[in-house]
Short mmCIF file of C-alpha atoms in Angstrom, two decimals:
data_model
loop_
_atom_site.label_atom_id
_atom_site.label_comp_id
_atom_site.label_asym_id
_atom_site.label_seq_id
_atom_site.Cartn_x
_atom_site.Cartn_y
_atom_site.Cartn_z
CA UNK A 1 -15.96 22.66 9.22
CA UNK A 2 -15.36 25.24 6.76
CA UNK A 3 -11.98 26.78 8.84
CA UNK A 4 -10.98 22.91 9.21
CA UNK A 5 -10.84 22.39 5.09
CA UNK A 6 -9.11 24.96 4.65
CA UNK A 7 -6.12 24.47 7.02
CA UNK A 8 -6.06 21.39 4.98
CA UNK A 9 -5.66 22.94 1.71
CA UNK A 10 -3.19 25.25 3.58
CA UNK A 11 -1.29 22.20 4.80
CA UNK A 12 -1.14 20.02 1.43
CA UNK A 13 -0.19 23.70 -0.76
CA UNK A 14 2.79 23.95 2.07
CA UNK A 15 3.83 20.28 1.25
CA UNK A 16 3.74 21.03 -2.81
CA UNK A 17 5.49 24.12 -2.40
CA UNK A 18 8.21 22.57 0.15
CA UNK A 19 8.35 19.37 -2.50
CA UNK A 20 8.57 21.56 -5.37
CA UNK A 21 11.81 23.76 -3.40
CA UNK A 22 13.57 20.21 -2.73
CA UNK A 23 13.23 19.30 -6.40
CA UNK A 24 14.62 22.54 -7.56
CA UNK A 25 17.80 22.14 -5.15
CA UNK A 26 18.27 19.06 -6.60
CA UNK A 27 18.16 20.03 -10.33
CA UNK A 28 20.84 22.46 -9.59
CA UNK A 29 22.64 20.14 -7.36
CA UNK A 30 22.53 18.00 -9.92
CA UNK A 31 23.67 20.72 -12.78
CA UNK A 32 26.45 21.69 -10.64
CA UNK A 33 27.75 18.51 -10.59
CA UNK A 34 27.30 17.89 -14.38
CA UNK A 35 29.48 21.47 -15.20
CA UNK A 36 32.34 20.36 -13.19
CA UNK A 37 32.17 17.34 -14.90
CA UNK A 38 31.88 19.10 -17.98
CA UNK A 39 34.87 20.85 -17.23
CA UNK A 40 36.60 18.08 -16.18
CA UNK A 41 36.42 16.61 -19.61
CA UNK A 42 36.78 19.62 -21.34
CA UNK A 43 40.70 20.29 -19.27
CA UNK A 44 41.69 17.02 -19.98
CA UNK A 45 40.66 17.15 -23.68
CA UNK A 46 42.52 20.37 -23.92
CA UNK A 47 45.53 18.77 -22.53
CA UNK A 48 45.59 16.10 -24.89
CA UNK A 49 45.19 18.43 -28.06
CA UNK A 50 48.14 20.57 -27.42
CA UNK A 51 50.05 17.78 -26.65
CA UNK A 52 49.05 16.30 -29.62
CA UNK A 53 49.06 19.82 -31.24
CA UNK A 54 52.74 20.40 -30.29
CA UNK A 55 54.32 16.90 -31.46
CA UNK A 56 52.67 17.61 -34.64
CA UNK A 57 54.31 20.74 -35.20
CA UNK A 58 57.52 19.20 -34.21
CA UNK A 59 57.21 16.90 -37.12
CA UNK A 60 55.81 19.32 -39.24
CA UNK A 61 58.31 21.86 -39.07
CA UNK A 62 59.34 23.51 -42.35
CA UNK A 63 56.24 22.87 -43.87
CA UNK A 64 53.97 24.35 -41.61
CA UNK A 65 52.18 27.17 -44.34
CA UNK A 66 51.27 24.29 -46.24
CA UNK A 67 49.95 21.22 -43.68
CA UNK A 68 48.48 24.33 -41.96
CA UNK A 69 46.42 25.77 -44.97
CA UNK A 70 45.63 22.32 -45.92
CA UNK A 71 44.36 21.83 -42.74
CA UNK A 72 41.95 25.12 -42.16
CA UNK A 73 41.02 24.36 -45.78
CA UNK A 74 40.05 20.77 -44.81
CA UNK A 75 38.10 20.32 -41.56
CA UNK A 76 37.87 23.98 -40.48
CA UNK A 77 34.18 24.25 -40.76
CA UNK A 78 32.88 20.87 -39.60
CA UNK A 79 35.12 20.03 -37.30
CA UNK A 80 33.87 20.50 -33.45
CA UNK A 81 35.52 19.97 -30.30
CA UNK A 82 33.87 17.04 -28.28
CA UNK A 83 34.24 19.05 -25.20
CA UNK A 84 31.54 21.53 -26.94
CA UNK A 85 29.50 18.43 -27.81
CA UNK A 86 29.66 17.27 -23.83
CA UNK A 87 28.69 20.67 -23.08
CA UNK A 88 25.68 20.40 -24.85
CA UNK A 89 24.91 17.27 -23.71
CA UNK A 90 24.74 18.86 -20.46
CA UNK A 91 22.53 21.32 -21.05
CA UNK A 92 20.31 19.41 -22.96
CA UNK A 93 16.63 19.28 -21.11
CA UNK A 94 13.57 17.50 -21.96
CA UNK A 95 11.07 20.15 -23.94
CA UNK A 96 8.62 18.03 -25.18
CA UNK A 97 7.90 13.84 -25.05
CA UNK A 98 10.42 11.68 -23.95
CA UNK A 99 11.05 9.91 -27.44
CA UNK A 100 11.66 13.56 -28.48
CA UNK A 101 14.19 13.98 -25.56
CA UNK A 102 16.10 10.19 -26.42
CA UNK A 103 16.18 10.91 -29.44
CA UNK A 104 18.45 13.80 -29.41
CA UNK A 105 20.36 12.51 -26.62
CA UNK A 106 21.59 9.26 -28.56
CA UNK A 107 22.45 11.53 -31.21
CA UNK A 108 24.74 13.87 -29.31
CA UNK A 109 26.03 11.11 -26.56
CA UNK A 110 27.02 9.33 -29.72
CA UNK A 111 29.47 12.14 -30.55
CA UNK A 112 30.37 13.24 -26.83
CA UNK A 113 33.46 10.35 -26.86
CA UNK A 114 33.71 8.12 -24.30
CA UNK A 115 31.95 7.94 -21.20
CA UNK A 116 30.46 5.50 -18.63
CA UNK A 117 27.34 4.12 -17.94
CA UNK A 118 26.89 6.15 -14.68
CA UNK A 119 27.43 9.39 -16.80
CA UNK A 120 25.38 8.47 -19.64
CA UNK A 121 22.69 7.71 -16.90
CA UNK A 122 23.31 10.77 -14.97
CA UNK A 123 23.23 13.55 -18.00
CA UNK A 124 20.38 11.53 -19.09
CA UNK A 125 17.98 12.03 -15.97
CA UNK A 126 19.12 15.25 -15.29
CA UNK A 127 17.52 16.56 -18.61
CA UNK A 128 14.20 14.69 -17.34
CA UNK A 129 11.19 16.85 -15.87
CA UNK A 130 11.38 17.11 -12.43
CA UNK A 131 8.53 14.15 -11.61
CA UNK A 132 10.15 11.76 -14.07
CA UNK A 133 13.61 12.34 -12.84
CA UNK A 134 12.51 11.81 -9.17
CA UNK A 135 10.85 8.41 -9.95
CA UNK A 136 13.69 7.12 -12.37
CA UNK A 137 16.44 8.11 -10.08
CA UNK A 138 14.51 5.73 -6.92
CA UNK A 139 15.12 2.91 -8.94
CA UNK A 140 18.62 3.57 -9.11
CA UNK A 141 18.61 1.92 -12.58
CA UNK A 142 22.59 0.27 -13.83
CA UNK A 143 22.69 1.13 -17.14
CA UNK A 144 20.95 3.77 -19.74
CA UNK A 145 18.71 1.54 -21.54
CA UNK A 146 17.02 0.60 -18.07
CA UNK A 147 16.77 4.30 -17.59
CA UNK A 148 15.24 5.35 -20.68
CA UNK A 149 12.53 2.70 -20.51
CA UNK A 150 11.92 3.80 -17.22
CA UNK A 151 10.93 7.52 -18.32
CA UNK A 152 9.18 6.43 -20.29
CA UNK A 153 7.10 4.21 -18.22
CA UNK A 154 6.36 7.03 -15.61
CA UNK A 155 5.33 9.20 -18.47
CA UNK A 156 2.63 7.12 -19.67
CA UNK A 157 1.95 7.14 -15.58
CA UNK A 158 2.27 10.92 -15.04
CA UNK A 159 0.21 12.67 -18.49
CA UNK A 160 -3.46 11.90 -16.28
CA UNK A 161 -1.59 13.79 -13.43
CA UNK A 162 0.23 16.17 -15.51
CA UNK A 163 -2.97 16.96 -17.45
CA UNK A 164 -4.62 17.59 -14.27
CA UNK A 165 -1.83 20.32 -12.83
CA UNK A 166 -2.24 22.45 -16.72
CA UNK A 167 -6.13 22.58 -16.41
CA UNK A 168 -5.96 23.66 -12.84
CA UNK A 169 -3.77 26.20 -14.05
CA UNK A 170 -5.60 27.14 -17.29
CA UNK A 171 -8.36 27.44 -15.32
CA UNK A 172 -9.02 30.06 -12.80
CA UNK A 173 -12.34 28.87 -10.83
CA UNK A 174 -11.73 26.17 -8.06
CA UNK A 175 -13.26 23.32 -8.04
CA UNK A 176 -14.40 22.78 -4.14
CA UNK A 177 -17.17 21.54 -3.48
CA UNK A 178 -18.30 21.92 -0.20
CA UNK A 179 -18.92 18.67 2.05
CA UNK A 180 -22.56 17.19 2.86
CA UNK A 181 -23.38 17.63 5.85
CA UNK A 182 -22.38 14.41 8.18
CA UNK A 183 -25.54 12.16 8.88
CA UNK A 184 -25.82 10.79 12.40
CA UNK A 185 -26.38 6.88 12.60
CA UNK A 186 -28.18 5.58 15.52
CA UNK A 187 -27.67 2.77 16.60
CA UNK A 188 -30.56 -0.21 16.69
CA UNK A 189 -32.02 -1.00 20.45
CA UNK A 190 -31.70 -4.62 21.34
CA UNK A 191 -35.19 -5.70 20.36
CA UNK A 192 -35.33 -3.53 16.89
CA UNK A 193 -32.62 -5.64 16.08
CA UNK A 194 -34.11 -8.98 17.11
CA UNK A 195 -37.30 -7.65 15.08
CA UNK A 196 -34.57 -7.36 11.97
CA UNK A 197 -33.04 -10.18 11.99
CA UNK A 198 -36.06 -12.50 12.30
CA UNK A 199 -37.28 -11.05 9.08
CA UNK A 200 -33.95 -11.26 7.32
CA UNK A 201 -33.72 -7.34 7.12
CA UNK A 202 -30.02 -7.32 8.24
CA UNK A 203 -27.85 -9.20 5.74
CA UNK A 204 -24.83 -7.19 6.19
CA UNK A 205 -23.95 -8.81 9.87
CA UNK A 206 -23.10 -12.39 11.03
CA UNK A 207 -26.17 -13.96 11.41
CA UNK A 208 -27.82 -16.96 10.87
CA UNK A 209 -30.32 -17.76 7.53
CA UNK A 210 -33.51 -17.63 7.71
CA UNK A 211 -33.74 -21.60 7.28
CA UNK A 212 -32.15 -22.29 10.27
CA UNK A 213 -35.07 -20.18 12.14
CA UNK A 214 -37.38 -22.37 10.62
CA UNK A 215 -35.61 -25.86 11.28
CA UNK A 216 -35.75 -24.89 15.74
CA UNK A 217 -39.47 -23.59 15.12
CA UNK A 218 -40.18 -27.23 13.92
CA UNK A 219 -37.91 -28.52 16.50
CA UNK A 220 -39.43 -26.87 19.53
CA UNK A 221 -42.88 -27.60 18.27
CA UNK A 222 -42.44 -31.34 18.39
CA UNK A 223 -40.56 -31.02 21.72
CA UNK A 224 -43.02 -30.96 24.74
CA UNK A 225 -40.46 -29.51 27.65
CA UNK A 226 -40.59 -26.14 25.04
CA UNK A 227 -44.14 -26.96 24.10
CA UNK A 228 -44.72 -26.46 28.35
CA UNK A 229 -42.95 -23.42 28.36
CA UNK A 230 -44.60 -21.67 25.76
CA UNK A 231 -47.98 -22.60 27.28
CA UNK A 232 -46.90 -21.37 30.39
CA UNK A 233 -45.39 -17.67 28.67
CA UNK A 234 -49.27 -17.38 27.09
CA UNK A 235 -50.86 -18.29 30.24
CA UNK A 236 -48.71 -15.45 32.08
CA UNK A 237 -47.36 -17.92 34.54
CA UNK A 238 -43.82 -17.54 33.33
CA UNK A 239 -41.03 -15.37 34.43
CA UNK A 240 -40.22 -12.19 32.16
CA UNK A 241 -36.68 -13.65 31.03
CA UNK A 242 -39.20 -15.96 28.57
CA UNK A 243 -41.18 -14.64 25.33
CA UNK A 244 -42.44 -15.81 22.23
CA UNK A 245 -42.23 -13.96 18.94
CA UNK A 246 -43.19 -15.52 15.54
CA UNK A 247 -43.30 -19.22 17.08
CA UNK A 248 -40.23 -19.13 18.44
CA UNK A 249 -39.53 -19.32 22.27
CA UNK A 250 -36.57 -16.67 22.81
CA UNK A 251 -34.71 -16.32 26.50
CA UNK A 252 -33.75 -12.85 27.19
CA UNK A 253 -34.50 -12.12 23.90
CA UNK A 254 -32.56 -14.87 22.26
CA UNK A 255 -33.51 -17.89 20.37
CA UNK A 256 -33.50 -20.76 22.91
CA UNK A 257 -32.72 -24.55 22.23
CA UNK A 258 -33.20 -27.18 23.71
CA UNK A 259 -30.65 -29.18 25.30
CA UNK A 260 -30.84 -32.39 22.50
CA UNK A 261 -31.42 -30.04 19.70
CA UNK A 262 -29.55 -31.20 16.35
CA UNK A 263 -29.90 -27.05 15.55
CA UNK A 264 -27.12 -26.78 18.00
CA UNK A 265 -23.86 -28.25 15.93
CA UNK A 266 -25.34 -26.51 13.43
CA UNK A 267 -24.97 -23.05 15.31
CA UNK A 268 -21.62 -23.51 16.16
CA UNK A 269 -20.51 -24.48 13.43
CA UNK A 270 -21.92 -21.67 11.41
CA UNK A 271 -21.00 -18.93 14.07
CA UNK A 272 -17.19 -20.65 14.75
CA UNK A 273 -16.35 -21.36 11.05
CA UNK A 274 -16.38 -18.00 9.98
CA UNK A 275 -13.35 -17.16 11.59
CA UNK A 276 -12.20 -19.40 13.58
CA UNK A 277 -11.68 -17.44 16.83
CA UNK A 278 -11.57 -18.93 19.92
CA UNK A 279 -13.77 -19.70 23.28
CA UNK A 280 -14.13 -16.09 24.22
CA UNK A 281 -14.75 -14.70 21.11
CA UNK A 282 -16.73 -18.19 19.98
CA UNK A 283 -18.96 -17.71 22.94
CA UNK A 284 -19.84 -14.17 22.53
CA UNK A 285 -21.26 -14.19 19.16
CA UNK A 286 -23.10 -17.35 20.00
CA UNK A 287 -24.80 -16.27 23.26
CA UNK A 288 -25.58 -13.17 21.62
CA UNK A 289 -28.70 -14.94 19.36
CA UNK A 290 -29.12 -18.41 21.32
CA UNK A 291 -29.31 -19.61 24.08
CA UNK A 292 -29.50 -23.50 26.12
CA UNK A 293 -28.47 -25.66 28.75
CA UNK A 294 -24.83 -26.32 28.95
CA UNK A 295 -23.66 -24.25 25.90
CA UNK A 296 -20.54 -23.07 27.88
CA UNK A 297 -19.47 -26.68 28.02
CA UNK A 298 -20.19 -28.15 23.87
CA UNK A 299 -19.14 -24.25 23.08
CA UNK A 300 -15.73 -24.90 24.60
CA UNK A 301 -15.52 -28.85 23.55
CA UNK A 302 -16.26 -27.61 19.86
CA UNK A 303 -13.47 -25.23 19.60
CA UNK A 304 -10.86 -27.97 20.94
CA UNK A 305 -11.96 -30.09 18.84
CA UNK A 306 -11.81 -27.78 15.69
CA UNK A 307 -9.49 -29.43 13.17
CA UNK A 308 -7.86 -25.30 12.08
CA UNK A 309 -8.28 -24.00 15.60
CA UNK A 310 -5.69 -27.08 16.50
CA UNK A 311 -3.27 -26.89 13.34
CA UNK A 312 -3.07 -23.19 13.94
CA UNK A 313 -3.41 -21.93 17.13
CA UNK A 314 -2.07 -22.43 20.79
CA UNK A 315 -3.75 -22.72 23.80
CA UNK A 316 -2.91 -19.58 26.20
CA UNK A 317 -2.77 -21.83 29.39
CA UNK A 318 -0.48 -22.09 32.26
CA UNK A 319 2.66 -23.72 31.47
CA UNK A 320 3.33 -27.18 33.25
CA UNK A 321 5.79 -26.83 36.32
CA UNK A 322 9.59 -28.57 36.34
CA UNK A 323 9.39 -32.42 35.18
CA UNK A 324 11.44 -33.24 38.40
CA UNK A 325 11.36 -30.67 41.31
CA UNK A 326 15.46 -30.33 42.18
CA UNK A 327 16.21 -30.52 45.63
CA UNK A 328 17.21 -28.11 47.71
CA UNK A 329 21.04 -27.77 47.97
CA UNK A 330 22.99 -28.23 50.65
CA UNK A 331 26.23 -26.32 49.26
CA UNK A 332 27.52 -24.77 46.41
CA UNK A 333 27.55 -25.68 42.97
CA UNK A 334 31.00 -26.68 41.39
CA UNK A 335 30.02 -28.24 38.55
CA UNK A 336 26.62 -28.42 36.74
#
């Protein structure tokens, strides 16, 4: 037992480890895609500058030492290129909560220029811890405010889990508790159970109540056929199918009816309404606790005649042959 656990810690530590490698390939899958799109927009940006760089110059010419001076003088220290404000964008990763993490994002996406909802979403959940990325990215979300609520739905959903993984780390003690030994069931003998269920022991299996046991004891004392027969199973004159236990005549250890009994709609009924099944099945669980003359015959009438068994089911019988039997042809068919 003990070599059997621990294959299957070995087995669910591979699976963590294996997720935890796919997860890290794509994070820097993911990374490698956002620095060539980083440098994408960063090339382009260039391009634009010194083109518009070099048609200001143009204009400028002559009076470059001033417009120039002016110009360092003006906006040199606050001015930042957006491709450096991209770049950090990109590199920007989620340190703490995810309000923390939106936060700064809207404040540097703001400033990044423009860009589309499929990069705002992308350099958004690539900044995301590895569990929350994983679960925003399945719902393929279409814009970024759908993505941000997301992340911070399945952080609310991950901090029991995530809790869990730092005190299993904090702590170095396991916490395995070894299993209880299995305990064997055995199962009841035929009679143990009739014992059980005429006291009403066994209320976890399909059974009849208790009150119906009393309404066929009443019954078979005012009957005198059953009356005869339990005479004769005192006197010893009977075969050993019959026996009596608490008043009640059984027949091979089941409860036995007799052939008028009103007890006997009430069985099937009880025993067939609880899930409908059908003769086989219906049949079975009756003629496991009762028993009388004919029961294969009302068993079988009841269940066509049950109002669900007919709205719901089909009966698994032969199909009917060919309305008219064709002939047999004389030549061959040219038309049909």
């Amino acid at each position: 037992m003990g070599d059997q656990i621990q294959h299957q810690l070995a087995q669910l530590v591979n699976l963590f480890q294996e997720e935890r490698a796919a997860n890290i390939a794509r994070q820097e899958a993911m990374n490698a895609r956002l620095d060539a799109l980083t440098k994408d927009l960063a090339n382009s940006k260039v391009d634009s500058e010194s083109t518009d760089h070099t048609s200001q110059n143009r204009g400028w010419k002559g009076k470059s030492g001033v417009a120039e001076g002016s110009k360092s003088d003006a906006g040199g220290s606050s001015f930042i290129p957006r491709s450096q404000k991209l770049g950090e964008l990109a590199k920007l990763r989620q340190i703490g909560s995810v309000a923390d993490y939106k936060e700064k994002f809207e404040q540097l996406v703001s400033r990044a220029g423009t860009l589309t909802q499929s990069q705002k979403i992308e350099l958004y959940s690539s900044g995301l811890v590895d569990y929350i990325a994983i679960e925003v990215e399945l719902h393929n979300p279409l814009d970024l405010a759908t993505t941000m609520s997301l992340s911070r739905l399945y952080e609310r959903k991950g901090q029991p889990f995530r809790s869990q993984l730092l005190d299993g780390r904090r702590s170095k003690t396991s916490d395995f508790s070894p299993p209880q030994r299995t305990r064997f069931v055995r199962k009841l003998t035929r009679s143990e159970m009739d014992e059980r269920r005429l006291k009403a022991m066994l209320l976890a299996i399909s059974m009849p109540q208790l009150s119906l046991f009393d309404d066929i004891r009443n019954e078979q004392q005012n009957s005198p056929d059953v009356q005869q027969l339990i005479s004769a199973v005192h006197d010893g004159t009977a075969s050993d199918q019959w026996s009596v236990k608490n008043g009640l005549l059984l027949y091979k250890h089941r409860t036995f009816l007799a052939s008028n009994s009103p007890s006997i709609q009430t069985v099937m009924t009880a025993l067939h309404n609880q899930g409908h099944e059908g003769y086989q099945k219906s049949l079975f669980r009756i003629t496991r606790d009762f028993h009388w003359t004919g029961m294969k015959r009302h068993i079988r009438d009841f269940v066509r005649a049950c109002g669900v068994c007919q709205r719901h089911k089909t009966e698994t019988l032969q199909p009917a042959g060919l309305l008219q039997p064709l002939s047999i042809p004389e030549q061959i068919w040219s038309d049909i």
